[in-house]
Tab-separated table of C-alpha atoms in Angstrom:
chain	number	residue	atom	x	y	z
A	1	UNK	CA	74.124	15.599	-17.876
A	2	UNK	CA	75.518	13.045	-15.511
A	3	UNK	CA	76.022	14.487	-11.817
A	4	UNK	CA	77.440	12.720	-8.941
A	5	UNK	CA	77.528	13.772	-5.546
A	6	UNK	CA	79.130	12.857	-2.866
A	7	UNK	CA	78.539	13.715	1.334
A	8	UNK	CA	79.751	14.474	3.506
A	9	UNK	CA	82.694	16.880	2.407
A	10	UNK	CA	84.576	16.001	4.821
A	11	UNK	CA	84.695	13.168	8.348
A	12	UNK	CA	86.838	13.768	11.305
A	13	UNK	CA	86.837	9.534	12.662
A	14	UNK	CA	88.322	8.344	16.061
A	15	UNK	CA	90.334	5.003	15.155
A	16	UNK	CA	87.744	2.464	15.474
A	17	UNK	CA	84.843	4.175	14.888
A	18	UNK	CA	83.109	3.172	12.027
A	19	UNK	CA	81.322	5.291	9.302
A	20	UNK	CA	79.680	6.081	6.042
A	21	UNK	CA	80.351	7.391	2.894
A	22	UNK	CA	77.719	8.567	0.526
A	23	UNK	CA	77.478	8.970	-3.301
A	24	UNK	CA	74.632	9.822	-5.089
A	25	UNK	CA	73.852	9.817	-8.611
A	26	UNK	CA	72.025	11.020	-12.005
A	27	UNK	CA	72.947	9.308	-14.844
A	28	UNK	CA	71.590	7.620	-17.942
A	29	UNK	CA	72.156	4.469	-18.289
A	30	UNK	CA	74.779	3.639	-15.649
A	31	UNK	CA	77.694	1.226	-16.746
A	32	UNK	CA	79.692	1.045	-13.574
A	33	UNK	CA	80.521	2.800	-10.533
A	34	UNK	CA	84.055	3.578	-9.339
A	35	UNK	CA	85.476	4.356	-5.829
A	36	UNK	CA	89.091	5.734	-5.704
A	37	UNK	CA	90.959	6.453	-2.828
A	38	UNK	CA	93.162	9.606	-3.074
A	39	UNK	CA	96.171	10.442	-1.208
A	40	UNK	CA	97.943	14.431	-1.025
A	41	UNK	CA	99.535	14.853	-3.886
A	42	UNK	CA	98.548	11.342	-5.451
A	43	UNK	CA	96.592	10.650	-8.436
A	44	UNK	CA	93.482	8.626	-7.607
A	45	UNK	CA	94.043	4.529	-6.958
A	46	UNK	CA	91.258	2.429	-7.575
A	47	UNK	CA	89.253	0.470	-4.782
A	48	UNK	CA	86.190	-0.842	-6.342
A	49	UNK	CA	83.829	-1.053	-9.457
A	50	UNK	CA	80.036	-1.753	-8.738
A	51	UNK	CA	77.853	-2.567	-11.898
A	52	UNK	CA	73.895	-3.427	-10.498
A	53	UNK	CA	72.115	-2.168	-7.582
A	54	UNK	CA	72.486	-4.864	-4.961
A	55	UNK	CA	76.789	-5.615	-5.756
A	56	UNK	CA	78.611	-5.610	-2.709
A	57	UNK	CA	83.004	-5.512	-2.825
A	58	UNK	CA	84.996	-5.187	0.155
A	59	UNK	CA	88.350	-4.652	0.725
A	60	UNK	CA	90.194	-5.213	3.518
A	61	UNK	CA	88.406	-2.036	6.284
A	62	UNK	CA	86.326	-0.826	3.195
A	63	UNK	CA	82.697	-2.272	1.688
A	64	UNK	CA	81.178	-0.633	-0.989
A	65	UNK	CA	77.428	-1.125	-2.155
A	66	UNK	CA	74.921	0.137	-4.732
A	67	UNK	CA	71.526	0.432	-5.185
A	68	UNK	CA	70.027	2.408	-7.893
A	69	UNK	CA	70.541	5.899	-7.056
A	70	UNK	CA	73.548	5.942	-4.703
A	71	UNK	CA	76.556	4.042	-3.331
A	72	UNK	CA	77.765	3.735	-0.021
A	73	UNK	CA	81.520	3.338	1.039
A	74	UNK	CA	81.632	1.749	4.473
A	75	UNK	CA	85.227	1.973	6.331
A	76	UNK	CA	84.811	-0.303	9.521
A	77	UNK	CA	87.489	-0.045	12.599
A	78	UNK	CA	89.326	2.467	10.601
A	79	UNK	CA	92.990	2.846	11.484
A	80	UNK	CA	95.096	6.236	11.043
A	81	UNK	CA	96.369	4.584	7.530
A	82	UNK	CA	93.121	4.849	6.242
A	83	UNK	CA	93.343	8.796	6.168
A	84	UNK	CA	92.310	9.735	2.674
A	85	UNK	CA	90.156	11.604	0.133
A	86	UNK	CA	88.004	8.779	-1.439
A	87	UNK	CA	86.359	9.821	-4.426
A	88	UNK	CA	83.579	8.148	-5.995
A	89	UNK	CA	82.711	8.301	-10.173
A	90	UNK	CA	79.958	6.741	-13.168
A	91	UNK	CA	80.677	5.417	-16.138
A	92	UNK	CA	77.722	6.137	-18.004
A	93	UNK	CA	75.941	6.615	-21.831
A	94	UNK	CA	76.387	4.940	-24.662
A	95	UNK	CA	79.943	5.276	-25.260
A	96	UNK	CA	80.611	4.764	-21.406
A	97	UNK	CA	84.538	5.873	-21.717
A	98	UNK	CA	84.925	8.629	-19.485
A	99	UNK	CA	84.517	8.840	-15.710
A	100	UNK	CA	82.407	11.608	-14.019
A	101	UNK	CA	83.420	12.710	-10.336
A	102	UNK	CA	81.640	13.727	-7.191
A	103	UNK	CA	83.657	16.185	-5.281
A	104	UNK	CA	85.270	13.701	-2.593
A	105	UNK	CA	84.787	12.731	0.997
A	106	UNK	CA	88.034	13.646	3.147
A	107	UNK	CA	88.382	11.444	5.974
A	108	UNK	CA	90.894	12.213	8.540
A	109	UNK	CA	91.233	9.637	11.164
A	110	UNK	CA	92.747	10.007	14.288
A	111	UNK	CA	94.495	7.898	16.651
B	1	UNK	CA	102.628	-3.942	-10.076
B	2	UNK	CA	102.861	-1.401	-13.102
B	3	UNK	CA	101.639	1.714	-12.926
B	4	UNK	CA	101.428	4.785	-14.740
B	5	UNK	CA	103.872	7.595	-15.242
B	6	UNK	CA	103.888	11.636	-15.697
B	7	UNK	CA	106.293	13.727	-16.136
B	8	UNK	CA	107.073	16.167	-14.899
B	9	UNK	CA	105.699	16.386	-11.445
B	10	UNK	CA	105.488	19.942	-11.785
B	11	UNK	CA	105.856	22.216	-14.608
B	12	UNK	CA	105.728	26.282	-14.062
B	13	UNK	CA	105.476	28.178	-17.673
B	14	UNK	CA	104.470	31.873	-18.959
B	15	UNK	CA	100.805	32.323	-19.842
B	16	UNK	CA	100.959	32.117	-23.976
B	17	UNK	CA	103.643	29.979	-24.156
B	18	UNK	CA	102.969	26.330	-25.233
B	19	UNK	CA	103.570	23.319	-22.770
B	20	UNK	CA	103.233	19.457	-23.143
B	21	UNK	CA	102.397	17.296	-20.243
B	22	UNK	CA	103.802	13.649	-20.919
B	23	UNK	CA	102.588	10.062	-19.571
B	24	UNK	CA	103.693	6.451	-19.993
B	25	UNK	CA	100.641	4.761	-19.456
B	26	UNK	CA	100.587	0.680	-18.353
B	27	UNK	CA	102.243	-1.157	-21.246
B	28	UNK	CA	99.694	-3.334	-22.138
B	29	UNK	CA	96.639	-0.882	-21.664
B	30	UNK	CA	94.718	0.475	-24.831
B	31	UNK	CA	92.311	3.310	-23.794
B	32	UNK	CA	94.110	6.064	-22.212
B	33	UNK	CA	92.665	9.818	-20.969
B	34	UNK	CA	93.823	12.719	-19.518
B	35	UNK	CA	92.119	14.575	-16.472
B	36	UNK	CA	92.419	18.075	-14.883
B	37	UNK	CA	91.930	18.822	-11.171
B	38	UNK	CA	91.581	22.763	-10.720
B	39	UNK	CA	92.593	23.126	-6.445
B	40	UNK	CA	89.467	22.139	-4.804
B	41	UNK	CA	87.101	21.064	-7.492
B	42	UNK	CA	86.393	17.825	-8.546
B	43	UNK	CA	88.483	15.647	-11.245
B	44	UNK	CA	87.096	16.791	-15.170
B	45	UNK	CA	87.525	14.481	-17.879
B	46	UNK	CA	89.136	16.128	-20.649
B	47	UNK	CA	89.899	13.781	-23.645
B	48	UNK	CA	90.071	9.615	-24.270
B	49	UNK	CA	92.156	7.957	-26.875
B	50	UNK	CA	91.716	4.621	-28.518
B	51	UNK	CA	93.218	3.368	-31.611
B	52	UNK	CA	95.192	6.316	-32.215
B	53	UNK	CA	92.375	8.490	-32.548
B	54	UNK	CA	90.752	10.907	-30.149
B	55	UNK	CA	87.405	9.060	-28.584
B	56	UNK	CA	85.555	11.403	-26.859
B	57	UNK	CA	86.178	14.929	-25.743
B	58	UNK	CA	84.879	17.179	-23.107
B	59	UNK	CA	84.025	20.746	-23.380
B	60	UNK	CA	87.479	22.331	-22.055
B	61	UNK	CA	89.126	20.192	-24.456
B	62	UNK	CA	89.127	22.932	-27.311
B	63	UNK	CA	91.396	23.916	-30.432
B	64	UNK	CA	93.995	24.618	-28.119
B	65	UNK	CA	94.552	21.152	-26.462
B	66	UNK	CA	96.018	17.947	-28.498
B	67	UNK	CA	97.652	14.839	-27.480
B	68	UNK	CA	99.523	12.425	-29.050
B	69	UNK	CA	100.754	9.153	-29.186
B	70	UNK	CA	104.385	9.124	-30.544
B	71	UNK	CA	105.497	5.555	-30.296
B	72	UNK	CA	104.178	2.621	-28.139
B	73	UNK	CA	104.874	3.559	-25.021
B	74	UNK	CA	103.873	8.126	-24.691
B	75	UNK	CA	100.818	9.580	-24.496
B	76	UNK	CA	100.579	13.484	-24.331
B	77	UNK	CA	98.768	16.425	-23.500
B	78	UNK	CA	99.830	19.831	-25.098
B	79	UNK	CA	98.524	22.970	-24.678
B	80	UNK	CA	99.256	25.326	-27.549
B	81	UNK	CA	98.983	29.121	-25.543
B	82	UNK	CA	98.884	28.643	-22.100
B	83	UNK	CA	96.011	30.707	-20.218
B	84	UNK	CA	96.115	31.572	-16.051
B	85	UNK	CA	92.907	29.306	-15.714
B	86	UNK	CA	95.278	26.190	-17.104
B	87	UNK	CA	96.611	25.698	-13.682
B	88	UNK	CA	95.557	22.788	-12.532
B	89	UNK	CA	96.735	19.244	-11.605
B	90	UNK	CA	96.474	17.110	-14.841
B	91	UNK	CA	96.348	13.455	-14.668
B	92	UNK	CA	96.865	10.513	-17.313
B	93	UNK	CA	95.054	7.349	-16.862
B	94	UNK	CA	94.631	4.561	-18.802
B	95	UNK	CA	93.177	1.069	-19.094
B	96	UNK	CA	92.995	-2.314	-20.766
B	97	UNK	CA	89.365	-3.626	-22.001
B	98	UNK	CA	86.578	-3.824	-19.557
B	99	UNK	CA	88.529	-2.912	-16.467
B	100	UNK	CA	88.950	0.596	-14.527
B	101	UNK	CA	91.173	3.564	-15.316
B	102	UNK	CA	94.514	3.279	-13.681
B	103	UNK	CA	96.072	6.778	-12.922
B	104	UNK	CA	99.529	8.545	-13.068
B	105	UNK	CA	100.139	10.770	-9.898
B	106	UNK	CA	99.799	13.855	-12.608
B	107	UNK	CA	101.146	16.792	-13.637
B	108	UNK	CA	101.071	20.312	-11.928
B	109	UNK	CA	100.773	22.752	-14.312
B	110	UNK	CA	101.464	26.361	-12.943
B	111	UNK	CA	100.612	29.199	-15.530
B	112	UNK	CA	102.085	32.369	-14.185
């Protein structure tokens, strides 16, 4: 069964300070590798898909990278904006249609 | 930029009684799902739909969940008899070929 999981739960950030987002994986035979940002009361928007260990996307404050057992989401000088749950999620198996997600990282940052 | 649509935003409706969730995905997208998000748990993948048939389907998705795809433009979710554990935030998403899942801002399904 594919499991992804994601630390930390949650990151209290001073505006500026930059940080780390993990997301870890077991799957077989991994087609892609999703991050989503998520807003209250918003259905996840997509950020990034990562297919090989070694890919590298950035966006604007955010980088994301793979290798073959996790991802990282880095968020560089973040700004108050950047407040969000950010969920990370494989595409995996043969038929490789659905998504599985980790749990989410909440990051809350403050002016 | 287009994106995907759900009606309603919230929907509050006696346990037993039936209930359909509806979505407009992104016109020209072709694979389409719908999600659940129980309050604090992660996103589940219920069900994906391709060619007018049903794709793949999780475990929750049992005999009484369906969806549909009426004309060219709906996709929904119905729930035949509503149980308390349906409450839940339920999202549509869907997708062209070979790129990601686009979401709707979902559904919030309250089963009192």
């Amino acid at each position: 069964e594919d499991q992804v999981t994601q630390s930390p739960e949650a990151l209290r950030l001073q505006e500026g300070e930059s940080s780390s987002l993990n997301c870890s994986y077991t799957v077989s035979g991994l087609r892609g590798l999703f991050w989503y940002r998520q807003d209250p009361g918003k259905g996840p928007e997509f950020l990034f898909t990562l297919y090989s260990a070694g890919e590298e996307k950035e966006k604007e404050r955010l980088k994301a990278t793979l290798t073959k057992k996790e991802s990282f989401l880095h968020i560089t000088a973040p700004k108050p904006e950047d407040s969000a749950t950010y969920l990370c999620a494989v595409q995996a198996g043969a038929a490789g249609n659905k998504l599985t997600f980790g749990g989410g990282t909440r990051v809350l940052v403050k002016p | 930029e287009p994106e995907v649509t759900q009606t309603p935003s919230h929907q509050v409706t006696q346990m037993g009684q039936e209930v359909i969730l509806r979505c407009v995905p992104i016109s020209n997208h072709l694979y389409f799902y719908w999600y659940r998000q129980i309050l604090g748990q992660k996103v589940e993948f219920l069900v994906s739909f391709y060619n007018n048939e049903i794709s793949e389907k999780s475990e929750i998705f049992d005999d009484q969940f369906s969806v549909e795809r009426p004309d060219g433009s709906n996709f929904t979710l119905k729930i035949r008899s509503t149980k308390l554990e349906d409450s839940a935030m339920y999202f549509c998403a869907s997708r062209a070929r070979n790129q990601p899942q686009h979401f709707g801002d979902g559904t919030r399904l309250s089963i009192l």
